[in-house]
Tab-separated table of C-alpha atoms and ligand atoms in Angstrom:
chain	number	residue	atom	x	y	z
A	476	UNK	CA	93.268	137.276	93.791
A	477	UNK	CA	95.895	136.227	96.321
A	478	UNK	CA	97.456	139.154	98.093
A	479	UNK	CA	100.855	139.451	96.348
A	480	UNK	CA	102.502	140.709	99.521
A	481	UNK	CA	101.263	137.753	101.549
A	482	UNK	CA	102.202	135.385	98.724
A	483	UNK	CA	105.779	136.524	98.886
A	484	UNK	CA	105.810	136.045	102.635
A	485	UNK	CA	106.377	139.742	103.193
A	486	UNK	CA	104.633	141.591	105.976
A	487	UNK	CA	102.184	144.267	104.853
A	488	UNK	CA	103.723	147.733	104.624
A	489	UNK	CA	107.001	146.388	106.049
A	490	UNK	CA	108.830	149.390	104.592
A	491	UNK	CA	106.891	151.687	106.918
A	492	UNK	CA	107.879	149.694	109.976
A	493	UNK	CA	111.541	148.931	109.354
A	494	UNK	CA	114.622	150.933	108.511
A	495	UNK	CA	116.410	149.990	105.295
A	496	UNK	CA	119.237	148.516	107.363
A	497	UNK	CA	116.790	146.211	109.158
A	498	UNK	CA	115.290	144.647	106.055
A	499	UNK	CA	115.743	141.036	105.049
A	500	UNK	CA	117.240	140.283	101.622
A	501	UNK	CA	113.713	139.443	100.365
A	502	UNK	CA	112.291	142.729	101.618
A	503	UNK	CA	115.222	144.652	100.155
A	504	UNK	CA	114.746	143.054	96.729
A	505	UNK	CA	110.987	143.634	96.814
A	506	UNK	CA	111.524	147.378	97.144
A	507	UNK	CA	112.743	147.640	93.551
A	508	UNK	CA	109.794	148.816	91.452
A	509	UNK	CA	111.341	147.717	88.147
A	510	UNK	CA	111.358	151.208	86.649
A	511	UNK	CA	114.734	150.645	84.984
A	512	UNK	CA	115.876	154.218	85.569
A	513	UNK	CA	119.002	153.226	87.483
A	514	UNK	CA	120.153	151.532	84.249
A	515	UNK	CA	120.264	154.844	82.409
A	516	UNK	CA	123.537	156.616	81.821
A	517	UNK	CA	123.867	159.717	83.949
A	518	UNK	CA	125.704	162.988	83.726
A	519	UNK	CA	127.071	164.512	86.921
A	520	UNK	CA	128.206	168.128	87.252
A	521	UNK	CA	131.581	167.875	88.982
A	522	UNK	CA	131.191	171.289	90.585
A	523	UNK	CA	127.621	171.105	91.866
A	524	UNK	CA	127.164	167.332	92.145
A	525	UNK	CA	123.878	167.667	90.244
A	526	UNK	CA	122.948	164.482	88.418
A	527	UNK	CA	120.926	164.333	85.203
A	528	UNK	CA	119.482	161.134	83.774
A	529	UNK	CA	119.706	160.482	80.053
A	530	UNK	CA	117.540	158.096	78.067
A	531	UNK	CA	120.726	156.374	76.852
A	532	UNK	CA	120.520	153.003	78.565
A	533	UNK	CA	123.270	150.679	79.729
A	534	UNK	CA	124.312	148.192	77.061
A	535	UNK	CA	122.703	145.336	78.996
A	536	UNK	CA	119.329	147.021	79.483
A	537	UNK	CA	116.433	145.310	77.709
A	538	UNK	CA	114.041	148.103	76.701
A	539	UNK	CA	111.174	145.641	76.151
A	540	UNK	CA	111.256	143.835	79.489
A	541	UNK	CA	112.612	146.946	81.263
A	542	UNK	CA	115.183	144.754	82.999
A	543	UNK	CA	118.832	143.861	82.840
A	544	UNK	CA	119.303	141.186	80.182
A	545	UNK	CA	122.157	139.514	82.071
A	546	UNK	CA	121.535	140.374	85.682
A	547	UNK	CA	123.216	137.364	87.382
A	548	UNK	CA	126.391	137.723	85.320
A	549	UNK	CA	126.224	141.439	84.541
A	550	UNK	CA	129.551	142.280	86.149
A	551	UNK	CA	131.340	140.233	83.516
A	552	UNK	CA	130.155	142.820	80.998
A	553	UNK	CA	129.563	145.914	83.121
A	554	UNK	CA	131.979	145.757	86.051
A	555	UNK	CA	131.015	149.271	87.135
A	556	UNK	CA	127.377	148.305	87.780
A	557	UNK	CA	126.784	149.155	91.427
A	558	UNK	CA	125.274	146.616	93.806
A	559	UNK	CA	122.943	148.643	95.964
A	560	UNK	CA	122.889	147.461	99.588
A	561	UNK	CA	121.613	148.709	102.938
A	562	UNK	CA	125.222	149.527	103.809
A	563	UNK	CA	125.803	151.798	100.796
A	564	UNK	CA	122.390	153.347	100.073
A	565	UNK	CA	123.294	156.550	101.930
A	566	UNK	CA	126.321	156.973	99.648
A	567	UNK	CA	124.397	156.359	96.446
A	568	UNK	CA	120.920	157.766	97.118
A	569	UNK	CA	121.798	161.206	95.695
A	570	UNK	CA	122.233	159.911	92.137
A	571	UNK	CA	119.384	157.413	92.190
A	572	UNK	CA	116.193	158.393	90.321
A	573	UNK	CA	113.905	160.603	92.373
A	574	UNK	CA	111.114	158.003	92.239
A	575	UNK	CA	113.360	155.079	93.247
A	576	UNK	CA	111.986	153.333	96.320
A	577	UNK	CA	115.435	153.061	97.885
A	578	UNK	CA	116.058	156.778	97.520
A	579	UNK	CA	112.565	157.706	98.722
A	580	UNK	CA	112.890	155.594	101.861
A	581	UNK	CA	116.474	156.734	102.480
A	582	UNK	CA	115.127	160.301	102.399
A	583	UNK	CA	112.261	159.454	104.761
A	584	UNK	CA	109.594	159.744	102.047
A	585	UNK	CA	106.658	157.374	101.358
A	586	UNK	CA	106.351	155.127	98.327
A	587	UNK	CA	104.016	156.164	95.535
A	588	UNK	CA	100.681	154.399	95.046
A	589	UNK	CA	101.907	152.950	91.742
A	590	UNK	CA	104.663	151.009	93.503
A	591	UNK	CA	104.016	147.280	92.921
A	592	UNK	CA	104.139	146.602	96.662
A	593	UNK	CA	101.108	148.881	97.028
A	594	UNK	CA	99.290	148.314	93.730
A	595	UNK	CA	99.824	144.544	93.846
A	596	UNK	CA	100.975	144.366	90.226
A	597	UNK	CA	104.331	145.018	88.534
A	598	UNK	CA	102.440	146.586	85.607
A	599	UNK	CA	101.478	149.666	87.611
A	600	UNK	CA	104.951	151.199	87.303
A	601	UNK	CA	104.620	151.009	83.517
A	602	UNK	CA	100.953	152.076	83.460
A	603	UNK	CA	101.790	155.141	85.540
A	604	UNK	CA	104.380	156.200	82.965
A	605	UNK	CA	107.192	155.981	85.481
A	606	UNK	CA	109.270	153.236	83.924
A	607	UNK	CA	111.675	153.424	80.998
A	608	UNK	CA	110.010	150.594	79.106
A	609	UNK	CA	110.091	151.363	75.352
A	610	UNK	CA	111.645	154.773	76.074
A	611	UNK	CA	115.401	154.323	75.910
A	612	UNK	CA	118.012	154.556	73.201
A	613	UNK	CA	120.815	152.033	73.042
A	614	UNK	CA	124.252	152.988	74.314
A	615	UNK	CA	125.950	151.835	71.136
A	616	UNK	CA	123.813	154.240	69.063
A	617	UNK	CA	124.938	157.450	70.772
A	618	UNK	CA	128.424	158.858	71.267
A	619	UNK	CA	129.162	159.710	74.878
A	620	UNK	CA	129.809	163.365	74.004
A	621	UNK	CA	126.213	163.559	72.723
A	622	UNK	CA	124.559	162.154	75.867
A	623	UNK	CA	123.551	165.592	77.046
A	624	UNK	CA	121.184	165.790	74.061
A	625	UNK	CA	119.254	162.912	75.656
A	626	UNK	CA	118.762	164.301	79.168
A	627	UNK	CA	115.296	163.565	80.575
A	628	UNK	CA	113.266	165.400	83.176
A	629	UNK	CA	112.244	163.609	86.332
A	630	UNK	CA	109.818	162.319	87.309
A	631	UNK	CA	109.108	160.833	83.936
B	1586	SF4	S1	115.693	153.047	90.043
B	1586	SF4	FE1	115.383	152.005	91.976
B	1586	SF4	S2	113.302	151.181	91.826
B	1586	SF4	FE2	113.937	151.707	89.734
B	1586	SF4	S3	114.802	149.805	88.894
B	1586	SF4	FE3	116.495	150.965	89.822
B	1586	SF4	S4	116.703	150.187	91.914
B	1586	SF4	FE4	114.693	149.546	91.128
B	1587	SF4	S1	124.484	145.968	84.074
B	1587	SF4	FE1	122.326	145.500	84.130
B	1587	SF4	S2	121.642	146.162	86.181
B	1587	SF4	FE2	123.641	147.129	85.773
B	1587	SF4	S3	123.113	149.151	84.878
B	1587	SF4	FE3	123.433	147.705	83.193
B	1587	SF4	S4	121.367	146.947	82.692
B	1587	SF4	FE4	121.271	147.863	84.741
């Protein structure tokens, strides 16, 4: 099998050699493991800043593919969807899922072995039980005041 990292033109283990701010757009995009957890609605304690993830997914999240159903035009429907960039990762890392590659690297931690950049297959994030594939409930099915009934533990 062709080495998926080489096929994408990415240097092996580039994330161990570069800071997030030094990464090319291709390297930055490749860091996303496809877990879908940043598409979950979150609850933040205003006093403590603690963030809890719920299994109530954004209205554009496709639970089968585990991806945004309208990614290129998502801001037409979800204007509040945050575009994560090297310049704002330090601001947003605290609410990102604990297994998110961007948060891990921003906190100086290594990626897990199930990360597709290490395993060589995007399926490993699902096989490891990390992703939200087939695990969410739709936003339109749950009132916002009931979201706390759907809080999930991390890592999931
Ligand atoms: S939580 Fe992080 S790794 Fe997972 S889909 Fe979102 S950006 Fe990608
Ligand atoms: S708009 Fe798309 S990328 Fe943004 S949170 Fe919703 S499903 Fe995820």
